Amino acid sequence: MDAKTYTAALGELRVLRDDIKKAQAALARFEAERDKKITALAEYQKAKAERIAPAAGLSLAEVVALAPALAPATLAAEPAHTAPEQPAPVTVPAQAPEATEEDESPGALAPALTPRIATAPQQHPTFEPEQTPAPTPVPAPAITERERALPSIPEGPEGDCWFTHTPNLASTHPNFTQQARSTVFLDAATGTLVHRDRALQLALGHGSVGEILTAVFHAVPEGVERIYITGGEPWHRDADRHPYLKDAVAAWLNAPAPGWRTDTGRGKDRLAGHFVHPRNPVGRYQRDSSEQHVEIRSAGEWFDTTEATPAIVRDAFVLLWTTLRAHWPDAVIMGSPSQTGRDLWTRTIPERGQYADGYPVLSEELRGLLHATAGQGRTELITPPRVPEQLPALVEYDRTFAYAKHTWKSGVGTPRRITATTFATWSEKDQTKALFGCGHWHVRVTVPTGWNHVGILPAPAPGDRAWHYPSTPGTTFTTWAGGPEIYTALANPIQPWKIEILDGLLFDDGKPLDDWSKKLKEAWSRLTAQAQLHGDPAQRTAAHLASRAVRAILLYGIGSFAQRPRMVTGSTPRTMERDVPQDAEIIAFDDQLITWQRPTGFTRDPYAHPEWAAGIWSGARAALLSQRMRADNTFVGALHTPPGSVIAFRTDAVYLTTAQDWPYHGQPGDYLHKGHLIGPVPAPTTEDELLNLRDAGRATLTQKLEQT
């Protein structure tokens, strides 16, 4: 850095200082205005702190500090919970959470349901680890950060207006034939390029975007539209020069490519520009003074390409395409699994009958509510002292093609609002029927006295979209949950939880995803069989990769229905710094370019159905806890294991200290015994430690199976 640059940087720093002071002053004004409004609201006779707190973005304690008259009358009298003594081998006691102010609005008590009790023996370990007594689970430490406040539906007509659909927006059957794109497969580490049935060797230099495009179009001049990178990850080659992988990826995507510029889209294409992802980025480019477009993608979006050559990856895509064509004559493999999955689904939308005009899209208010209150997979690590410091074993069970198990029923039409008052007026039979239906419920939950197992329902935790699963007896919290989880809490094999219905969305039962899912499951079964029986090892590998691609199509296709608010990434030359959008966050910059990202909120996406994704995710989380195996007349899942034996959940997998005799038939939703590490094993305390033990357990089980 020279003196001129140093002086200029000081000037920029002073500008930032002044901007920060202005922002701090503006923040102080906003906070003062907020406090003034809270004080004014407190003068209303029926004002409640639990209604004002989420509207203000504050905790109940902060609202009560500003307006003491809003303090709940029961707060001072509520006894504090105490932690029980801990039996050996756990010697460190943990304190239960302190009593907290809860939403005291009236709720309707949900009926206790018939427990899900297994009728077949459960404990027949296939390994014989050293037996150690399982400890009694102990309460987790109290969370000191302020938990995230979840939104609720406004009372009265204002909330009732949410229960509608977006005008002139519906998912309809396409009236066009999807066009395939010319594709090549490139290993950026070796320079091997596969185009159709030809393999070529390229010189890629340092693997920059410009070098890759130049080499590919020199070798295949007839017009490639998509380049899949199967190995080498060129976007990570300068990772050591950046603090985060995402920064390295953004720098690689936005580096100058002579003769090319960032694609700005064509027609109604909303996928213009780059997609910055730390491992599976997408670069979209357009040739200067030409309508030639090309995208560079990672084949890792579809499946793990480790040790797979570009030729095998191409064979996998060809096999995937031919298999899908058996169910969709006009099937086309698009750039990503989510795009492909959604396109295939649109071709199953009925052209006759009730939904011949399409499936209407919910109001933006309800979509926003579902976005904020419906989490995806359960990820939880249970650490000492809730489990022993030394585990007798670490056993992994992973649900095969799990989400495909939960697509047979989804909510359709305009949902009905079910308030606490409405729910309370129903008979127990109608209440039970509603909880069995397709619904999303605002509930107040109390963990029952004597509960000694894992938590059942998700509760908001500190952090963006973070969730935890309270299990301490007597804990009360307010949350949103889907019908499958509510049912599990009321009908689990141990004891029913106390559930109070505060509000809810109840849909009509429908099957909008059933045909789509059945076809994908049939394709998956066919490819899985080929992967096991084909005589050619290379074709077995290709079939296995293709089966994983079908899984990705369903998994990410479901995720695409959630339609999260989009984050757009762009770049602006340093000489045009003032053109950076005002609401953008600068994520990287160099001497030539400023790379930024900004949220765009919800788009008018005709295929946005977060209610379907929420229902499937809820069903998958519930099945981790309890799932009936009809053919075997038994139940499986974490709640059917001894207390204290659950170590972790990771989306579709559960990690235990004891092996289970759970039946496995290779069908979607079945629990596959995937790893087994014989103890004593130190209890993992971080995700990295768990993953290392998981890998060791998988290797151990594979070796044992090969020996037998």
XYZ file of C-alpha atoms in Angstrom:
708
model
C 0.000 0.000 0.000
C 1.409 3.412 -0.950
C 0.794 6.781 0.733
C -1.930 7.788 -1.733
C -3.906 4.607 -1.155
C -3.426 4.965 2.601
C -4.784 8.534 2.577
C -7.764 7.506 0.453
C -8.537 4.592 2.796
C -8.464 6.977 5.784
C -10.993 9.155 4.011
C -13.262 6.155 3.443
C -12.887 5.197 7.095
C -14.004 8.668 8.210
C -17.066 8.405 5.994
C -17.893 5.051 7.583
C -17.434 6.583 11.037
C -19.897 9.334 10.236
C -22.373 6.857 8.726
C -22.177 4.705 11.848
C -22.871 7.714 14.063
C -25.890 8.604 11.932
C -27.166 5.030 12.072
C -26.713 4.904 15.845
C -28.622 8.157 16.244
C -31.402 6.871 14.005
C -31.529 3.611 15.982
C -31.826 5.543 19.233
C -34.743 7.524 17.797
C -36.491 4.352 16.669
C -36.000 2.709 20.067
C -37.352 5.766 21.853
C -40.388 5.785 19.565
C -40.906 2.067 20.201
C -40.708 2.531 23.987
C -43.164 5.396 23.765
C -45.655 3.242 21.861
C -45.274 0.382 24.352
C -46.029 2.748 27.241
C -49.087 4.047 25.398
C -50.334 0.516 24.668
C -49.992 -0.389 28.336
C -52.752 2.099 29.176
C -55.278 -0.088 27.344
C -57.257 -2.079 29.920
C -56.901 -5.432 28.112
C -53.277 -4.986 27.051
C -51.063 -8.039 27.518
C -47.301 -8.170 27.571
C -47.270 -11.468 25.642
C -49.027 -9.761 22.707
C -46.908 -6.621 22.778
C -43.518 -8.365 23.145
C -43.396 -10.122 19.740
C -44.808 -7.047 18.020
C -41.987 -4.971 19.501
C -39.275 -7.580 19.007
C -38.546 -7.637 22.763
C -38.741 -10.232 25.503
C -41.548 -10.194 28.048
C -39.106 -9.044 30.713
C -38.053 -6.044 28.622
C -41.671 -5.064 27.961
C -42.566 -5.397 31.668
C -39.536 -3.270 32.579
C -40.925 -0.467 30.391
C -44.519 -0.956 31.579
C -44.623 -2.670 35.010
C -48.418 -2.730 34.952
C -48.220 -5.444 32.272
C -46.443 -7.928 34.553
C -48.374 -11.262 34.632
C -50.081 -11.787 37.973
C -48.812 -15.372 38.223
C -45.171 -14.548 37.550
C -44.164 -13.906 41.140
C -46.004 -16.946 42.439
C -44.649 -19.438 39.887
C -42.239 -21.873 41.576
C -38.814 -22.437 40.101
C -37.919 -25.891 38.813
C -35.088 -27.730 40.504
C -32.909 -30.368 38.991
C -32.952 -33.910 40.392
C -29.830 -35.524 41.783
C -27.763 -37.228 39.128
C -27.045 -40.955 39.444
C -23.678 -42.454 38.537
C -21.878 -42.301 36.184
C -23.014 -38.686 35.730
C -21.532 -36.525 38.481
C -22.115 -32.982 37.203
C -25.620 -31.699 38.032
C -27.337 -29.446 35.527
C -29.855 -26.784 36.405
C -33.258 -26.741 34.802
C -34.424 -23.627 33.000
C -35.724 -20.843 35.148
C -39.419 -20.112 35.107
C -40.212 -17.839 32.184
C -43.158 -15.714 31.244
C -45.380 -17.721 28.880
C -48.257 -16.753 26.665
C -51.277 -16.831 28.968
C -53.903 -16.410 26.272
C -56.586 -19.093 26.636
C -55.930 -22.329 24.773
C -58.052 -25.390 24.063
C -56.660 -28.607 25.548
C -56.067 -31.296 22.941
C -57.301 -34.812 23.791
C -54.875 -37.542 24.809
C -54.725 -40.203 22.106
C -54.129 -43.955 22.109
C -50.425 -44.601 22.793
C -48.286 -46.011 19.986
C -47.071 -49.195 21.677
C -45.041 -51.821 19.879
C -46.384 -55.365 19.885
C -43.165 -57.072 18.822
C -39.907 -57.501 20.780
C -37.536 -54.612 20.183
C -34.198 -55.323 21.809
C -32.108 -57.884 19.900
C -28.643 -56.330 19.457
C -26.636 -57.602 16.525
C -23.402 -56.604 18.293
C -22.394 -57.439 21.828
C -20.822 -54.297 23.303
C -19.942 -54.056 26.955
C -23.161 -53.436 28.844
C -23.311 -50.318 30.976
C -26.433 -48.957 32.640
C -28.061 -46.090 30.801
C -28.193 -42.935 32.900
C -31.394 -41.155 33.696
C -31.547 -38.151 31.372
C -30.962 -34.875 33.135
C -32.184 -31.419 32.222
C -30.193 -29.391 29.750
C -28.630 -26.112 30.905
C -30.841 -23.098 30.702
C -30.561 -20.994 27.578
C -29.405 -17.535 28.532
C -29.932 -15.845 25.161
C -33.320 -14.445 24.283
C -35.195 -17.032 22.265
C -36.511 -16.151 18.843
C -40.093 -14.921 18.865
C -42.398 -16.694 16.437
C -45.130 -14.773 14.644
C -48.807 -15.389 15.274
C -51.986 -14.727 13.334
C -53.609 -11.396 14.245
C -56.894 -11.623 16.066
C -60.197 -10.837 14.451
C -60.872 -9.745 10.875
C -57.241 -8.711 10.305
C -56.072 -12.293 10.751
C -59.072 -13.769 8.960
C -58.018 -11.834 5.841
C -54.864 -13.946 5.677
C -56.903 -17.039 4.836
C -57.087 -16.610 1.114
C -54.990 -17.127 -1.977
C -52.872 -14.788 -4.057
C -55.026 -13.509 -6.929
C -54.292 -14.927 -10.381
C -51.486 -17.164 -9.157
C -51.776 -20.953 -9.372
C -49.736 -24.032 -10.265
C -50.956 -25.210 -13.647
C -50.021 -27.948 -16.074
C -47.396 -26.617 -18.536
C -48.454 -25.984 -22.118
C -44.972 -26.365 -23.585
C -42.300 -29.018 -24.055
C -39.153 -28.488 -22.004
C -36.021 -28.124 -24.137
C -32.867 -30.053 -23.307
C -29.501 -28.294 -23.174
C -26.277 -29.526 -24.714
C -24.120 -30.685 -21.788
C -20.493 -31.704 -21.229
C -18.791 -33.184 -18.166
C -15.400 -31.887 -17.044
C -12.938 -32.990 -14.381
C -11.146 -29.738 -13.583
C -8.331 -31.591 -11.818
C -7.331 -33.871 -14.717
C -8.692 -31.835 -17.645
C -10.769 -34.790 -18.891
C -13.828 -33.654 -20.843
C -16.639 -35.994 -21.902
C -19.007 -34.859 -24.662
C -21.545 -37.457 -25.749
C -19.475 -40.627 -26.249
C -16.126 -38.835 -26.728
C -13.452 -38.208 -24.101
C -11.044 -35.299 -24.691
C -8.064 -33.948 -22.803
C -7.973 -30.192 -22.161
C -5.297 -27.827 -20.891
C -7.039 -25.700 -18.264
C -4.142 -23.608 -16.986
C -5.041 -22.351 -13.505
C -8.673 -23.362 -13.890
C -10.186 -19.871 -14.060
C -13.612 -19.325 -15.610
C -12.056 -17.767 -18.689
C -9.587 -20.647 -19.172
C -12.318 -23.271 -18.766
C -14.671 -21.564 -21.236
C -11.886 -21.038 -23.768
C -10.716 -24.660 -23.558
C -14.197 -26.173 -23.688
C -15.384 -24.136 -26.665
C -12.148 -24.781 -28.522
C -12.687 -28.538 -28.119
C -16.480 -28.521 -28.637
C -17.296 -25.574 -30.878
C -20.868 -26.625 -31.739
C -22.474 -24.826 -28.830
C -22.367 -26.206 -25.281
C -24.973 -24.745 -22.932
C -24.075 -26.474 -19.656
C -20.746 -27.576 -18.168
C -20.894 -29.957 -15.199
C -17.744 -29.987 -13.079
C -17.331 -33.567 -11.825
C -14.101 -33.081 -9.882
C -11.364 -30.622 -9.066
C -13.586 -27.856 -7.594
C -11.791 -24.983 -9.383
C -13.708 -22.415 -7.304
C -11.721 -23.549 -4.225
C -8.218 -23.205 -5.678
C -7.587 -19.840 -3.997
C -9.497 -20.662 -0.825
C -6.424 -20.027 1.345
C -6.478 -16.374 0.246
C -9.986 -15.778 1.588
C -11.424 -15.978 5.110
C -14.446 -18.013 3.980
C -15.115 -20.511 1.190
C -18.012 -18.389 -0.022
C -15.633 -15.465 -0.580
C -13.315 -17.662 -2.650
C -16.258 -18.924 -4.708
C -17.555 -15.389 -5.330
C -14.110 -14.232 -6.420
C -13.784 -17.173 -8.841
C -17.235 -16.648 -10.358
C -16.724 -12.912 -10.827
C -13.155 -12.986 -12.133
C -12.791 -11.427 -15.600
C -13.378 -13.900 -18.441
C -12.231 -12.387 -21.785
C -15.047 -12.487 -24.308
C -17.695 -13.283 -21.683
C -19.853 -11.391 -19.200
C -22.251 -12.329 -16.436
C -25.533 -13.562 -17.914
C -28.369 -11.082 -17.405
C -31.122 -13.512 -18.414
C -33.260 -14.119 -21.435
C -37.004 -13.707 -21.658
C -38.672 -14.763 -18.442
C -35.575 -16.545 -17.137
C -35.283 -15.473 -13.488
C -32.165 -17.531 -12.863
C -29.790 -15.018 -14.436
C -26.621 -14.116 -12.571
C -24.417 -16.313 -10.437
C -25.463 -18.423 -7.473
C -22.773 -18.237 -4.805
C -22.694 -21.459 -2.786
C -19.617 -22.606 -0.848
C -19.582 -26.073 -2.452
C -22.042 -26.215 -5.347
C -22.011 -22.803 -7.028
C -23.550 -21.909 -10.377
C -21.901 -19.514 -12.800
C -23.968 -18.122 -15.696
C -22.216 -16.392 -18.577
C -23.086 -14.842 -21.935
C -20.669 -14.302 -24.781
C -19.991 -10.663 -25.626
C -22.011 -9.391 -28.611
C -23.783 -12.730 -28.910
C -26.825 -14.618 -27.638
C -24.728 -17.614 -26.637
C -25.368 -18.572 -23.006
C -23.616 -21.159 -20.858
C -23.682 -22.178 -17.213
C -20.998 -23.876 -15.134
C -22.402 -26.127 -12.407
C -21.228 -28.696 -9.908
C -22.371 -32.273 -10.457
C -22.199 -32.506 -6.661
C -25.681 -30.965 -6.589
C -26.972 -34.346 -7.720
C -24.784 -36.912 -5.969
C -21.333 -37.519 -4.519
C -18.913 -37.657 -7.456
C -15.898 -38.774 -5.401
C -13.872 -41.323 -7.397
C -16.370 -41.169 -10.292
C -14.898 -40.345 -13.699
C -16.627 -37.870 -16.032
C -17.649 -40.826 -18.232
C -19.391 -42.578 -15.335
C -21.090 -39.326 -14.303
C -22.368 -38.894 -17.873
C -23.604 -42.511 -17.916
C -25.442 -41.812 -14.657
C -27.242 -38.829 -16.178
C -28.135 -40.806 -19.316
C -29.462 -43.654 -17.169
C -31.428 -41.177 -15.058
C -32.974 -39.623 -18.169
C -33.987 -42.941 -19.747
C -35.503 -44.147 -16.465
C -37.534 -40.976 -15.974
C -38.722 -41.176 -19.586
C -40.532 -44.407 -18.720
C -42.858 -42.295 -16.537
C -42.631 -38.880 -18.199
C -42.289 -39.153 -21.994
C -41.263 -35.483 -22.144
C -38.850 -35.601 -19.179
C -35.784 -33.353 -19.433
C -32.829 -33.218 -17.027
C -32.544 -29.590 -16.020
C -29.640 -27.853 -14.319
C -30.421 -28.820 -10.727
C -32.439 -31.510 -8.928
C -34.877 -28.903 -7.591
C -35.580 -27.492 -11.074
C -35.996 -30.990 -12.472
C -38.215 -32.105 -9.614
C -40.553 -29.165 -9.901
C -40.749 -29.428 -13.686
C -41.644 -33.120 -13.474
C -44.266 -32.363 -10.823
C -45.961 -29.759 -13.010
C -46.461 -32.502 -15.603
C -48.509 -34.497 -13.062
C -50.942 -31.633 -12.343
C -54.374 -32.921 -13.376
C -55.859 -31.479 -16.531
C -59.332 -32.581 -15.512
C -61.269 -32.602 -12.270
C -61.263 -30.362 -9.218
C -57.814 -28.842 -9.733
C -57.759 -28.683 -13.521
C -57.316 -24.910 -13.162
C -54.265 -25.495 -10.976
C -53.388 -25.422 -7.297
C -53.771 -21.829 -6.046
C -50.905 -20.209 -4.125
C -51.513 -19.082 -0.547
C -51.565 -15.442 0.465
C -48.176 -13.878 1.086
C -49.056 -13.550 4.790
C -49.607 -17.299 5.191
C -46.511 -18.113 3.157
C -44.495 -15.807 5.397
C -45.979 -17.451 8.488
C -45.057 -20.929 7.260
C -41.578 -19.747 6.302
C -40.977 -18.453 9.832
C -42.584 -21.318 11.763
C -41.939 -24.534 9.805
C -38.432 -25.916 10.220
C -36.888 -28.648 8.109
C -34.837 -31.576 9.424
C -34.126 -32.195 13.090
C -30.472 -31.685 13.945
C -29.640 -32.217 17.615
C -26.609 -33.432 19.528
C -27.216 -34.615 23.097
C -24.072 -34.177 25.180
C -22.918 -35.046 28.719
C -24.217 -34.900 31.383
C -27.450 -35.912 29.637
C -25.566 -38.952 28.275
C -22.506 -40.760 29.710
C -19.022 -39.433 29.073
C -18.150 -42.888 27.686
C -20.722 -44.554 25.437
C -21.066 -48.359 25.287
C -21.435 -48.028 21.486
C -22.449 -45.586 18.767
C -25.012 -47.080 16.386
C -26.345 -45.205 13.339
C -29.769 -45.821 11.792
C -30.589 -43.851 8.649
C -34.052 -43.688 7.070
C -33.907 -44.764 3.418
C -35.362 -42.213 0.936
C -37.193 -40.777 3.925
C -39.220 -37.897 2.450
C -40.793 -40.208 -0.126
C -42.600 -41.889 2.776
C -44.533 -38.718 3.618
C -45.884 -37.475 0.294
C -49.075 -39.558 0.124
C -51.223 -36.797 1.663
C -50.924 -33.001 1.631
C -53.166 -30.044 2.349
C -55.009 -28.464 -0.576
C -57.373 -25.560 -1.049
C -57.893 -22.527 1.171
C -57.144 -23.427 4.809
C -59.643 -22.836 7.567
C -58.645 -20.902 10.645
C -59.169 -22.948 13.806
C -59.034 -20.693 16.860
C -58.832 -21.952 20.425
C -62.506 -21.091 20.893
C -63.519 -23.052 17.809
C -61.405 -26.070 18.762
C -62.864 -26.109 22.293
C -66.436 -26.322 20.964
C -65.729 -29.484 18.974
C -66.311 -33.000 20.203
C -63.288 -35.134 21.041
C -63.915 -37.091 17.828
C -63.769 -33.915 15.702
C -60.700 -32.673 17.571
C -58.896 -35.951 16.940
C -59.897 -35.899 13.272
C -58.516 -32.358 12.909
C -55.204 -33.331 14.496
C -54.968 -36.296 12.112
C -55.560 -33.963 9.160
C -53.248 -31.641 7.268
C -52.754 -28.777 9.684
C -50.213 -26.367 11.093
C -50.898 -25.520 14.743
C -49.976 -22.726 17.130
C -49.732 -24.504 20.479
C -48.668 -24.106 24.090
C -46.810 -27.230 25.178
C -45.976 -28.613 28.614
C -43.491 -31.463 29.053
C -45.168 -33.957 31.422
C -43.934 -34.671 34.930
C -41.630 -37.678 34.999
C -40.645 -37.415 31.338
C -37.206 -39.058 30.902
C -36.702 -39.224 27.139
C -35.850 -36.863 24.256
C -37.967 -33.844 23.349
C -40.784 -34.199 20.837
C -41.823 -30.764 19.626
C -39.543 -28.042 18.207
C -39.274 -24.754 20.065
C -37.644 -21.572 18.735
C -34.058 -21.144 19.891
C -31.702 -18.166 19.636
C -30.446 -17.653 16.106
C -31.922 -17.381 12.657
C -34.297 -20.299 12.020
C -32.782 -22.279 14.910
C -34.810 -24.857 16.839
C -34.322 -26.981 19.931
C -36.402 -29.724 21.528
C -37.196 -29.143 25.240
C -37.423 -32.316 27.316
C -37.192 -31.101 30.932
C -40.328 -32.122 32.892
C -42.587 -29.163 33.611
C -41.129 -26.951 30.866
C -43.801 -24.897 29.079
C -43.227 -23.213 25.731
C -45.211 -21.831 22.808
C -44.473 -22.948 19.274
C -45.892 -23.974 15.885
C -45.947 -27.606 14.800
C -47.454 -29.833 12.143
C -50.145 -32.422 12.721
C -47.782 -35.473 12.692
C -45.690 -34.053 15.534
C -48.744 -32.989 17.539
C -50.108 -36.511 17.146
C -46.793 -38.012 18.291
C -46.768 -35.797 21.390
C -50.299 -36.922 22.292
C -49.962 -40.624 21.382
C -46.335 -41.532 22.072
C -45.565 -44.861 23.788
C -44.370 -43.279 27.055
C -46.941 -40.692 28.188
C -48.997 -37.955 26.519
C -47.819 -34.366 26.577
C -50.086 -31.465 27.455
C -50.985 -29.606 24.248
C -53.131 -26.459 24.216
C -54.359 -25.277 20.819
C -54.029 -21.499 20.461
C -54.658 -21.149 16.721
C -54.157 -23.122 13.556
C -54.443 -23.689 9.838
C -56.470 -26.723 8.740
C -56.449 -27.780 5.073
C -58.556 -30.251 3.183
C -56.757 -33.557 2.666
C -55.490 -34.055 -0.878
C -52.894 -35.919 -2.938
C -51.148 -33.265 -5.059
C -47.749 -34.991 -4.755
C -48.776 -38.629 -4.702
C -48.528 -39.384 -8.446
C -45.223 -37.511 -8.742
C -43.767 -39.287 -5.736
C -44.923 -42.755 -6.846
C -43.228 -42.339 -10.214
C -39.997 -41.193 -8.574
C -40.119 -44.098 -6.115
C -40.553 -46.540 -8.992
C -37.594 -44.975 -10.817
C -35.527 -45.146 -7.629
C -36.414 -48.826 -7.062
C -35.483 -49.724 -10.630
C -32.123 -47.947 -10.465
C -31.361 -49.359 -7.020
C -31.918 -52.880 -8.342
C -29.590 -52.189 -11.281
C -26.939 -50.892 -8.899
C -27.050 -54.213 -7.050
C -27.378 -56.651 -9.950
C -25.623 -55.213 -13.027
C -22.619 -57.248 -14.159
C -20.478 -54.258 -15.175
C -18.912 -52.462 -12.156
C -18.919 -49.106 -13.986
C -22.615 -49.475 -14.807
C -23.357 -50.485 -11.218
C -21.722 -47.256 -10.093
C -23.636 -45.244 -12.682
C -26.930 -46.827 -11.605
C -26.152 -46.083 -7.955
C -25.398 -42.441 -8.778
C -28.600 -42.224 -10.837
C -30.624 -43.588 -7.906
C -29.076 -40.916 -5.693
C -30.068 -38.341 -8.305
C -33.701 -39.483 -8.088
C -33.500 -39.050 -4.326
C -32.139 -35.528 -4.852
C -34.945 -34.715 -7.300
C -37.587 -35.556 -4.705
C -35.709 -34.068 -1.755
C -34.869 -30.742 -3.385
C -38.115 -30.679 -5.330
C -39.955 -30.639 -2.005
C -37.615 -27.919 -0.783
C -38.427 -25.804 -3.827
C -42.099 -25.750 -2.817
C -41.092 -23.932 0.386
C -40.061 -20.922 -1.713
C -37.843 -19.187 0.800
C -37.262 -15.460 0.326
C -34.571 -15.243 -2.345
C -31.066 -13.862 -1.942
C -29.679 -12.374 -5.162
C -25.928 -12.015 -5.724
C -24.436 -9.498 -8.128
C -21.269 -7.589 -8.908
C -20.549 -3.961 -9.746
C -17.306 -2.429 -11.098
C -15.382 -0.414 -8.514
C -15.629 2.596 -10.832
C -19.446 2.431 -10.486
C -19.569 1.967 -6.717
C -22.636 4.186 -6.368
C -24.648 1.684 -8.430
C -24.507 -0.957 -5.677
C -28.128 -1.393 -4.442
C -28.782 0.472 -1.202
C -30.146 -2.614 0.574
C -27.248 -4.836 -0.546
C -24.614 -6.403 1.678
C -21.086 -6.291 0.276
C -19.609 -9.784 0.607
C -16.338 -9.347 -1.326
C -14.376 -6.753 -3.256
C -11.087 -6.304 -5.034
C -9.480 -3.641 -7.214
C -11.977 -4.204 -10.029
C -15.285 -5.572 -8.700
C -17.606 -5.245 -5.718
C -19.618 -8.420 -5.053
C -22.859 -7.993 -3.139
C -26.014 -9.819 -2.164
C -29.471 -8.630 -1.196
C -32.785 -10.254 -0.251
C -35.650 -9.942 -2.708
C -38.434 -11.357 -0.534
C -41.171 -13.563 -1.922
C -41.643 -13.639 -5.672
C -44.851 -14.331 -7.574
C -43.876 -17.951 -7.939
C -46.814 -20.021 -9.242
C -45.257 -23.139 -7.714
C -44.855 -21.847 -4.150
C -46.542 -24.294 -1.778
C -44.797 -24.078 1.613
C -47.745 -25.898 3.178
C -46.681 -29.081 1.354
C -43.042 -28.838 2.371
C -44.004 -28.064 5.985
C -46.263 -31.120 6.194
C -43.618 -33.468 4.781
C -40.905 -32.110 7.073
C -43.183 -32.467 10.094
C -43.977 -36.076 9.145
C -40.272 -36.885 8.721
C -39.383 -35.404 12.122
C -42.220 -37.338 13.762
C -41.061 -40.591 12.128
C -37.626 -40.152 13.730
C -39.437 -40.567 17.030
C -42.129 -43.122 16.245
C -43.135 -44.909 13.052
C -45.373 -47.897 12.543
C -44.139 -50.807 10.408
C -47.486 -52.221 9.321
C -46.144 -55.321 7.619
C -44.209 -56.283 10.755
C -46.819 -55.115 13.291
C -44.269 -53.125 15.230
C -43.052 -49.590 15.872
C -39.596 -48.113 15.343
C -37.985 -44.781 16.194
C -36.154 -43.005 18.999
C -39.054 -43.143 21.486
C -39.000 -46.945 21.229
C -35.463 -47.117 22.617
C -34.341 -47.048 26.280
C -34.164 -43.614 27.955
C -30.706 -42.091 27.708
C -29.724 -44.124 24.629
C -30.236 -41.382 22.021
C -27.056 -39.458 21.197
C -28.028 -37.384 18.151
C -30.460 -36.697 15.325
C -29.306 -35.612 11.860
C -32.255 -35.022 9.494
C -33.028 -38.654 8.529
C -30.681 -40.417 10.952
C -30.684 -41.248 14.648
C -27.579 -42.230 16.656
C -27.984 -44.590 19.613
C -25.912 -46.383 22.240
C -27.705 -49.700 21.692
C -28.478 -51.711 18.543
C -32.130 -52.277 17.633
C -33.850 -55.185 15.931
C -35.756 -52.907 13.560
C -36.984 -54.613 10.362
C -35.525 -53.356 7.089
C -37.019 -54.121 3.668
C -35.243 -51.471 1.600
C -38.423 -49.414 1.250
C -38.734 -45.622 1.648
C -38.795 -44.718 5.323
C -37.190 -47.964 6.584
C -34.389 -47.633 9.125
C -31.095 -48.896 7.672
C -28.422 -50.041 10.140
C -25.663 -47.926 8.597
C -22.897 -47.705 11.183
C -21.785 -49.402 14.394
C -18.814 -48.428 16.534
C -18.228 -50.674 19.531
C -17.346 -48.859 22.747
C -16.259 -47.510 24.966
C -16.637 -44.440 22.754
C -16.113 -40.882 24.046
C -19.417 -39.021 23.765
C -19.212 -36.450 20.952
C -19.546 -32.837 22.050
C -19.352 -31.165 18.639
C -20.757 -31.899 15.214
C -17.274 -32.604 13.834
C -16.667 -35.197 16.554
C -20.002 -36.847 15.764
C -19.204 -36.969 12.031
C -15.780 -38.490 12.696
C -17.344 -41.193 14.879
C -20.055 -41.716 12.255
C -17.466 -42.337 9.539
C -15.555 -44.724 11.788
C -18.768 -46.583 12.614
C -19.703 -46.962 8.956
C -16.248 -48.308 8.124
C -16.402 -50.764 11.035
C -19.830 -52.096 10.072
C -18.842 -52.411 6.392
C -15.750 -54.385 7.349
C -17.769 -56.687 9.613
C -20.389 -57.327 6.919
C -17.673 -58.116 4.367
C -16.137 -60.630 6.750
C -19.461 -62.367 7.257
